[in-house]
PDB file of C-alpha atoms in Angstrom:
ATOM      1  CA  ASN A   1       3.201  -3.957  20.222  1.00 71.00           C
ATOM      2  CA  ALA A   2       2.363  -0.630  18.574  1.00 81.00           C
ATOM      3  CA  GLY A   3       3.292  -1.895  15.223  1.00 93.00           C
ATOM      4  CA  VAL A   4       4.064   1.269  12.931  1.00 97.00           C
ATOM      5  CA  THR A   5       3.533   4.587  14.414  1.00 97.00           C
ATOM      6  CA  GLN A   6       3.682   8.097  12.519  1.00 97.00           C
ATOM      7  CA  THR A   7       3.809  11.506  13.964  1.00 96.00           C
ATOM      8  CA  PRO A   8       2.034  14.028  13.370  1.00 96.00           C
ATOM      9  CA  LYS A   9      -1.217  12.768  12.526  1.00 96.00           C
ATOM     10  CA  PHE A  10      -2.457  16.003  10.871  1.00 96.00           C
ATOM     11  CA  GLN A  11      -0.114  19.015   9.751  1.00 96.00           C
ATOM     12  CA  VAL A  12      -0.951  22.265   7.765  1.00 97.00           C
ATOM     13  CA  LEU A  13       2.042  24.008   6.285  1.00 96.00           C
ATOM     14  CA  LYS A  14       2.470  27.037   4.125  1.00 97.00           C
ATOM     15  CA  THR A  15       4.304  26.957   0.696  1.00 97.00           C
ATOM     16  CA  GLY A  16       8.036  26.891   1.410  1.00 97.00           C
ATOM     17  CA  GLN A  17       7.988  25.589   4.855  1.00 97.00           C
ATOM     18  CA  SER A  18       9.652  22.462   5.632  1.00 96.00           C
ATOM     19  CA  MET A  19       8.809  19.627   8.056  1.00 96.00           C
ATOM     20  CA  THR A  20       9.724  16.056   8.881  1.00 97.00           C
ATOM     21  CA  LEU A  21       7.329  13.217   9.131  1.00 98.00           C
ATOM     22  CA  GLN A  22       8.475  10.655  11.636  1.00 97.00           C
ATOM     23  CA  CYS A  23       7.928   6.910  11.517  1.00 98.00           C
ATOM     24  CA  ALA A  24       8.823   4.031  14.006  1.00 97.00           C
ATOM     25  CA  GLN A  25       8.297   0.211  13.900  1.00 97.00           C
ATOM     26  CA  ASP A  26       8.734  -2.180  16.803  1.00 95.00           C
ATOM     27  CA  MET A  27       8.453  -5.289  14.979  1.00 93.00           C
ATOM     28  CA  ASN A  28      12.224  -5.600  14.336  1.00 92.00           C
ATOM     29  CA  HIS A  29      11.654  -5.273  10.394  1.00 92.00           C
ATOM     30  CA  ASN A  30      14.703  -4.552   8.259  1.00 91.00           C
ATOM     31  CA  SER A  31      12.730  -2.828   5.423  1.00 91.00           C
ATOM     32  CA  MET A  32      11.008   0.387   5.693  1.00 94.00           C
ATOM     33  CA  TYR A  33       8.922   2.352   3.151  1.00 95.00           C
ATOM     34  CA  TRP A  34       7.227   5.760   2.631  1.00 97.00           C
ATOM     35  CA  TYR A  35       4.052   6.261   0.396  1.00 97.00           C
ATOM     36  CA  ARG A  36       1.780   8.826  -0.454  1.00 97.00           C
ATOM     37  CA  GLN A  37      -1.989   8.288  -1.455  1.00 96.00           C
ATOM     38  CA  ASP A  38      -3.763  10.781  -3.519  1.00 93.00           C
ATOM     39  CA  PRO A  39      -7.412  10.358  -4.746  1.00 84.00           C
ATOM     40  CA  GLY A  40      -7.549   8.268  -7.867  1.00 81.00           C
ATOM     41  CA  MET A  41      -3.856   7.476  -7.678  1.00 85.00           C
ATOM     42  CA  GLY A  42      -3.614   4.506  -5.233  1.00 88.00           C
ATOM     43  CA  LEU A  43      -0.567   4.474  -3.150  1.00 94.00           C
ATOM     44  CA  ARG A  44       2.774   5.494  -4.745  1.00 94.00           C
ATOM     45  CA  LEU A  45       6.107   4.857  -3.281  1.00 93.00           C
ATOM     46  CA  ILE A  46       8.256   7.862  -2.414  1.00 96.00           C
ATOM     47  CA  TYR A  47      11.331   6.200  -0.914  1.00 95.00           C
ATOM     48  CA  TYR A  48      12.378   2.968   0.803  1.00 93.00           C
ATOM     49  CA  SER A  49      15.186   1.600   2.796  1.00 93.00           C
ATOM     50  CA  ALA A  50      15.686  -1.858   2.420  1.00 87.00           C
ATOM     51  CA  SER A  51      17.788  -2.430   5.449  1.00 87.00           C
ATOM     52  CA  GLU A  52      19.325  -0.103   8.101  1.00 88.00           C
ATOM     53  CA  GLY A  53      21.967   2.312   6.511  1.00 88.00           C
ATOM     54  CA  THR A  54      20.451   2.106   2.948  1.00 91.00           C
ATOM     55  CA  THR A  55      17.873   4.346   1.117  1.00 94.00           C
ATOM     56  CA  ASP A  56      16.550   4.363  -2.518  1.00 92.00           C
ATOM     57  CA  LYS A  57      14.084   6.352  -4.493  1.00 93.00           C
ATOM     58  CA  GLY A  58      10.562   5.110  -5.292  1.00 91.00           C
ATOM     59  CA  GLU A  59       8.114   6.218  -7.962  1.00 89.00           C
ATOM     60  CA  VAL A  60       7.734   9.816  -6.770  1.00 94.00           C
ATOM     61  CA  PRO A  61      10.928  11.083  -4.827  1.00 96.00           C
ATOM     62  CA  ASN A  62      11.111  14.694  -5.993  1.00 96.00           C
ATOM     63  CA  GLY A  63      10.699  17.163  -3.294  1.00 96.00           C
ATOM     64  CA  TYR A  64      11.490  14.621  -0.624  1.00 97.00           C
ATOM     65  CA  ASN A  65      14.472  13.346   1.563  1.00 97.00           C
ATOM     66  CA  VAL A  66      14.503  10.527   3.937  1.00 97.00           C
ATOM     67  CA  SER A  67      16.741   9.389   6.810  1.00 96.00           C
ATOM     68  CA  ARG A  68      17.042   5.974   8.058  1.00 95.00           C
ATOM     69  CA  LEU A  69      18.251   6.940  11.556  1.00 88.00           C
ATOM     70  CA  ASN A  70      18.442   3.404  12.980  1.00 94.00           C
ATOM     71  CA  LYS A  71      16.546   0.085  12.396  1.00 94.00           C
ATOM     72  CA  ARG A  72      13.309   1.278  13.906  1.00 96.00           C
ATOM     73  CA  GLU A  73      12.965   4.791  12.659  1.00 97.00           C
ATOM     74  CA  PHE A  74      12.541   6.300   9.106  1.00 97.00           C
ATOM     75  CA  SER A  75      11.738   9.942   8.491  1.00 97.00           C
ATOM     76  CA  LEU A  76      10.582  11.848   5.403  1.00 98.00           C
ATOM     77  CA  ARG A  77      11.443  15.558   5.207  1.00 97.00           C
ATOM     78  CA  LEU A  78       9.933  18.032   2.947  1.00 96.00           C
ATOM     79  CA  GLU A  79      12.526  20.909   2.553  1.00 93.00           C
ATOM     80  CA  SER A  80      10.142  23.298   0.878  1.00 96.00           C
ATOM     81  CA  ALA A  81       6.693  22.280   0.989  1.00 96.00           C
ATOM     82  CA  ALA A  82       4.521  22.944  -2.237  1.00 97.00           C
ATOM     83  CA  PRO A  83       0.687  22.510  -2.784  1.00 96.00           C
ATOM     84  CA  SER A  84       1.296  19.509  -5.039  1.00 96.00           C
ATOM     85  CA  GLN A  85       2.540  17.708  -1.894  1.00 97.00           C
ATOM     86  CA  THR A  86      -0.758  17.940  -0.128  1.00 97.00           C
ATOM     87  CA  SER A  87      -1.455  14.305   0.541  1.00 97.00           C
ATOM     88  CA  VAL A  88      -1.813  11.478   3.044  1.00 97.00           C
ATOM     89  CA  TYR A  89       1.453   9.988   3.850  1.00 98.00           C
ATOM     90  CA  PHE A  90       1.800   6.189   4.867  1.00 98.00           C
ATOM     91  CA  CYS A  91       4.961   4.670   6.302  1.00 97.00           C
ATOM     92  CA  ALA A  92       5.274   0.802   6.284  1.00 95.00           C
ATOM     93  CA  SER A  93       7.674  -1.806   7.207  1.00 94.00           C
ATOM     94  CA  SER A  94       8.531  -5.590   6.342  1.00 90.00           C
ATOM     95  CA  GLU A  95      10.783  -8.118   6.749  1.00 85.00           C
ATOM     96  CA  PHE A  96      13.687  -7.978   4.334  1.00 72.00           C
ATOM     97  CA  PRO A  97      12.107  -9.116   1.066  1.00 65.00           C
ATOM     98  CA  THR A  98      14.068 -11.402  -1.362  1.00 62.00           C
ATOM     99  CA  ALA A  99      13.339 -12.168  -5.091  1.00 56.00           C
ATOM    100  CA  GLN A 100      11.840 -15.689  -3.917  1.00 56.00           C
ATOM    101  CA  ALA A 101       9.508 -14.699  -1.278  1.00 61.00           C
ATOM    102  CA  TYR A 102       7.585 -11.710  -0.292  1.00 69.00           C
ATOM    103  CA  ASN A 103       6.844 -10.285   3.137  1.00 73.00           C
ATOM    104  CA  GLU A 104       3.756  -8.465   3.773  1.00 85.00           C
ATOM    105  CA  GLN A 105       4.190  -4.662   4.478  1.00 90.00           C
ATOM    106  CA  PHE A 106       2.523  -3.361   7.753  1.00 93.00           C
ATOM    107  CA  PHE A 107       1.352   0.380   7.487  1.00 96.00           C
ATOM    108  CA  GLY A 108       0.967   3.024   9.897  1.00 97.00           C
ATOM    109  CA  PRO A 109      -2.152   5.193  10.389  1.00 96.00           C
ATOM    110  CA  GLY A 110      -0.996   7.785   8.230  1.00 97.00           C
ATOM    111  CA  THR A 111      -0.360  11.727   8.354  1.00 97.00           C
ATOM    112  CA  ARG A 112      -2.558  14.047   6.565  1.00 96.00           C
ATOM    113  CA  LEU A 113      -0.754  17.039   5.164  1.00 97.00           C
ATOM    114  CA  THR A 114      -2.115  20.076   3.699  1.00 97.00           C
ATOM    115  CA  VAL A 115       0.097  22.524   2.125  1.00 97.00           C
ATOM    116  CA  LEU A 116      -1.610  25.951   1.516  1.00 96.00           C
TER     117      LEU A 116
ATOM    118  CA  ASP B   1       1.645   4.724 -17.025  1.00 70.00           C
ATOM    119  CA  GLN B   2      -0.586   2.823 -14.601  1.00 80.00           C
ATOM    120  CA  GLN B   3       0.856  -0.629 -14.496  1.00 91.00           C
ATOM    121  CA  VAL B   4      -1.852  -1.777 -11.971  1.00 94.00           C
ATOM    122  CA  LYS B   5      -5.452  -0.635 -12.497  1.00 95.00           C
ATOM    123  CA  GLN B   6      -8.662  -1.002 -10.707  1.00 96.00           C
ATOM    124  CA  ASN B   7     -11.310   0.100 -13.204  1.00 91.00           C
ATOM    125  CA  SER B   8     -14.247   0.231 -10.947  1.00 94.00           C
ATOM    126  CA  PRO B   9     -13.975   3.167  -8.383  1.00 94.00           C
ATOM    127  CA  SER B  10     -16.921   1.664  -6.208  1.00 96.00           C
ATOM    128  CA  LEU B  11     -19.005  -1.391  -5.902  1.00 97.00           C
ATOM    129  CA  SER B  12     -22.110  -1.989  -3.809  1.00 98.00           C
ATOM    130  CA  VAL B  13     -23.536  -5.386  -2.630  1.00 98.00           C
ATOM    131  CA  GLN B  14     -26.037  -6.681  -0.218  1.00 98.00           C
ATOM    132  CA  GLU B  15     -25.104  -8.587   2.836  1.00 97.00           C
ATOM    133  CA  GLY B  16     -24.654 -12.278   2.338  1.00 97.00           C
ATOM    134  CA  ARG B  17     -23.884 -11.886  -1.532  1.00 98.00           C
ATOM    135  CA  ILE B  18     -20.711 -12.368  -3.248  1.00 98.00           C
ATOM    136  CA  SER B  19     -18.403  -9.186  -3.930  1.00 98.00           C
ATOM    137  CA  ILE B  20     -16.098  -9.223  -6.874  1.00 98.00           C
ATOM    138  CA  LEU B  21     -13.269  -6.685  -7.177  1.00 98.00           C
ATOM    139  CA  ASN B  22     -11.193  -6.747 -10.156  1.00 98.00           C
ATOM    140  CA  CYS B  23      -7.669  -5.687 -11.091  1.00 98.00           C
ATOM    141  CA  ASP B  24      -5.678  -5.602 -14.312  1.00 97.00           C
ATOM    142  CA  TYR B  25      -2.043  -5.490 -14.733  1.00 96.00           C
ATOM    143  CA  THR B  26       0.318  -4.612 -17.806  1.00 94.00           C
ATOM    144  CA  ASN B  27       3.712  -5.629 -16.410  1.00 91.00           C
ATOM    145  CA  SER B  28       4.290  -9.294 -17.389  1.00 91.00           C
ATOM    146  CA  MET B  29       7.401  -9.135 -14.645  1.00 88.00           C
ATOM    147  CA  PHE B  30       5.092  -8.971 -11.834  1.00 90.00           C
ATOM    148  CA  ASP B  31       5.374 -12.177  -9.799  1.00 87.00           C
ATOM    149  CA  TYR B  32       3.479 -11.510  -6.619  1.00 90.00           C
ATOM    150  CA  PHE B  33      -0.086  -9.974  -6.074  1.00 94.00           C
ATOM    151  CA  LEU B  34      -1.502  -8.773  -3.000  1.00 94.00           C
ATOM    152  CA  TRP B  35      -4.874  -7.247  -1.875  1.00 96.00           C
ATOM    153  CA  TYR B  36      -4.888  -4.720   1.013  1.00 96.00           C
ATOM    154  CA  LYS B  37      -7.905  -3.267   2.649  1.00 97.00           C
ATOM    155  CA  LYS B  38      -8.441   0.184   4.183  1.00 96.00           C
ATOM    156  CA  TYR B  39     -10.599   1.650   6.562  1.00 96.00           C
ATOM    157  CA  PRO B  40     -11.106   5.570   6.815  1.00 92.00           C
ATOM    158  CA  ALA B  41      -8.474   7.154   8.891  1.00 90.00           C
ATOM    159  CA  GLU B  42      -6.309   3.990   9.110  1.00 93.00           C
ATOM    160  CA  GLY B  43      -3.484   2.518   7.227  1.00 95.00           C
ATOM    161  CA  PRO B  44      -3.976  -0.463   4.853  1.00 95.00           C
ATOM    162  CA  THR B  45      -3.776  -3.876   6.127  1.00 95.00           C
ATOM    163  CA  PHE B  46      -2.772  -6.963   4.279  1.00 93.00           C
ATOM    164  CA  LEU B  47      -5.712  -9.342   3.100  1.00 96.00           C
ATOM    165  CA  ILE B  48      -4.562 -11.895   0.747  1.00 95.00           C
ATOM    166  CA  SER B  49      -1.610 -12.673  -1.521  1.00 93.00           C
ATOM    167  CA  ILE B  50      -0.922 -14.890  -4.586  1.00 94.00           C
ATOM    168  CA  SER B  51       2.202 -15.937  -6.292  1.00 91.00           C
ATOM    169  CA  SER B  52       2.201 -15.916 -10.042  1.00 91.00           C
ATOM    170  CA  ILE B  53       2.891 -19.636 -10.171  1.00 92.00           C
ATOM    171  CA  LYS B  54      -0.706 -20.088  -8.795  1.00 94.00           C
ATOM    172  CA  ASP B  55      -4.027 -19.315 -10.092  1.00 95.00           C
ATOM    173  CA  LYS B  56      -5.992 -19.363  -6.832  1.00 97.00           C
ATOM    174  CA  ASN B  57      -5.626 -18.833  -3.211  1.00 96.00           C
ATOM    175  CA  GLU B  58      -8.281 -18.963  -0.731  1.00 97.00           C
ATOM    176  CA  ASP B  59      -8.434 -17.541   3.141  1.00 96.00           C
ATOM    177  CA  GLY B  60     -11.583 -17.998   4.803  1.00 97.00           C
ATOM    178  CA  ARG B  61     -14.382 -15.904   2.893  1.00 98.00           C
ATOM    179  CA  PHE B  62     -11.488 -14.488   0.696  1.00 98.00           C
ATOM    180  CA  THR B  63     -10.300 -16.021  -2.473  1.00 98.00           C
ATOM    181  CA  VAL B  64      -8.097 -14.265  -4.992  1.00 98.00           C
ATOM    182  CA  PHE B  65      -7.904 -15.618  -8.722  1.00 98.00           C
ATOM    183  CA  LEU B  66      -5.028 -14.879 -11.025  1.00 97.00           C
ATOM    184  CA  ASN B  67      -5.440 -15.152 -14.776  1.00 97.00           C
ATOM    185  CA  LYS B  68      -1.931 -14.477 -16.121  1.00 95.00           C
ATOM    186  CA  SER B  69      -2.727 -14.795 -19.811  1.00 95.00           C
ATOM    187  CA  ALA B  70      -5.124 -12.044 -19.486  1.00 97.00           C
ATOM    188  CA  LYS B  71      -3.150 -10.124 -16.861  1.00 96.00           C
ATOM    189  CA  HIS B  72      -6.050  -9.997 -14.532  1.00 97.00           C
ATOM    190  CA  LEU B  73      -6.941 -10.805 -10.930  1.00 97.00           C
ATOM    191  CA  SER B  74     -10.011 -10.672  -8.752  1.00 98.00           C
ATOM    192  CA  LEU B  75     -10.882 -10.679  -5.290  1.00 98.00           C
ATOM    193  CA  HIS B  76     -14.161 -12.798  -4.332  1.00 98.00           C
ATOM    194  CA  ILE B  77     -15.664 -12.027  -0.785  1.00 98.00           C
ATOM    195  CA  VAL B  78     -18.315 -14.619   0.028  1.00 97.00           C
ATOM    196  CA  PRO B  79     -20.480 -14.076   1.838  1.00 98.00           C
ATOM    197  CA  SER B  80     -20.061 -10.286   2.192  1.00 98.00           C
ATOM    198  CA  GLN B  81     -20.688  -8.516   5.460  1.00 98.00           C
ATOM    199  CA  PRO B  82     -21.213  -4.916   6.316  1.00 97.00           C
ATOM    200  CA  GLY B  83     -17.868  -4.890   8.051  1.00 97.00           C
ATOM    201  CA  ASP B  84     -16.277  -5.571   4.733  1.00 98.00           C
ATOM    202  CA  SER B  85     -17.168  -1.977   3.715  1.00 98.00           C
ATOM    203  CA  ALA B  86     -13.714  -0.400   2.930  1.00 97.00           C
ATOM    204  CA  VAL B  87     -11.422   0.539   0.274  1.00 97.00           C
ATOM    205  CA  TYR B  88      -9.562  -2.382  -1.307  1.00 98.00           C
ATOM    206  CA  PHE B  89      -6.146  -1.900  -3.011  1.00 97.00           C
ATOM    207  CA  CYS B  90      -4.516  -4.542  -5.439  1.00 96.00           C
ATOM    208  CA  ALA B  91      -0.602  -4.493  -5.454  1.00 94.00           C
ATOM    209  CA  ALA B  92       1.916  -6.022  -7.468  1.00 92.00           C
ATOM    210  CA  LYS B  93       5.606  -6.810  -6.966  1.00 88.00           C
ATOM    211  CA  GLY B  94       8.060  -7.199  -9.734  1.00 77.00           C
ATOM    212  CA  GLY B  95      10.438  -9.806  -9.867  1.00 60.00           C
ATOM    213  CA  THR B  96      13.719  -7.782  -9.174  1.00 61.00           C
ATOM    214  CA  SER B  97      12.141  -4.981  -7.357  1.00 59.00           C
ATOM    215  CA  TYR B  98      12.383  -6.541  -3.835  1.00 65.00           C
ATOM    216  CA  GLY B  99       9.868  -5.026  -1.673  1.00 68.00           C
ATOM    217  CA  LYS B 100       8.603  -2.292  -3.979  1.00 81.00           C
ATOM    218  CA  LEU B 101       4.852  -2.549  -4.583  1.00 88.00           C
ATOM    219  CA  THR B 102       2.951  -1.013  -7.439  1.00 91.00           C
ATOM    220  CA  PHE B 103      -0.585  -0.214  -6.323  1.00 93.00           C
ATOM    221  CA  GLY B 104      -4.048   0.104  -8.026  1.00 95.00           C
ATOM    222  CA  GLN B 105      -6.302   3.223  -7.448  1.00 95.00           C
ATOM    223  CA  GLY B 106      -8.465   1.315  -5.160  1.00 96.00           C
ATOM    224  CA  THR B 107     -12.097   0.291  -5.080  1.00 97.00           C
ATOM    225  CA  ILE B 108     -14.705   1.335  -2.508  1.00 97.00           C
ATOM    226  CA  LEU B 109     -16.830  -1.526  -1.514  1.00 98.00           C
ATOM    227  CA  THR B 110     -20.189  -0.911   0.404  1.00 98.00           C
ATOM    228  CA  VAL B 111     -21.889  -3.811   1.802  1.00 98.00           C
ATOM    229  CA  HIS B 112     -25.678  -3.153   2.763  1.00 96.00           C
ATOM    230  CA  PRO B 113     -27.227  -4.841   5.486  1.00 93.00           C
TER     231      PRO B 113
END
């Protein structure tokens, strides 16, 4: 099993350009997440999808859109990139969490994005 | 508003000694806490977790302690090994937030041979 895969690994954009970060998981997980990691900030949730067909905003959703294409794939789109979106982006997946139990999240290797 | 804080950006220990990583939180609704480990150029990997109804959870060399009254948790690694050198993130889940995690800033652990 590949687990969680992300493409591309690296990307450089100019301000105003758009791009889509791709994420796929082969663990048959229901829930998927997009995080960004910035120095001194830890990981912050951008969007998540509790199950196929649903998406919800996380802590820092502004400037991003997401699509849960199917159970396996969850993409993150930057419509008009800004230098403040320079970051490392991680996708994660988990079994559907409930209020009574928690299922660990499995992370992909990340995409390092630079916006000039 | 940083609800989960790791106030030590880095920690350096000798191989074989104990490593203690600390984490403080402010939200009393958090009901589950996790530690993730991250190597450079890789995604975080789950290490150990603890429910708010417990005060200790152990898994091999790793033990997590939770002090709810102080809103504090710690990760103990005994004995520390050079392969433990990584960034460690603590994370917390609120009772009604399903899978959403709030992460601390991370602590860089360096274990010297």
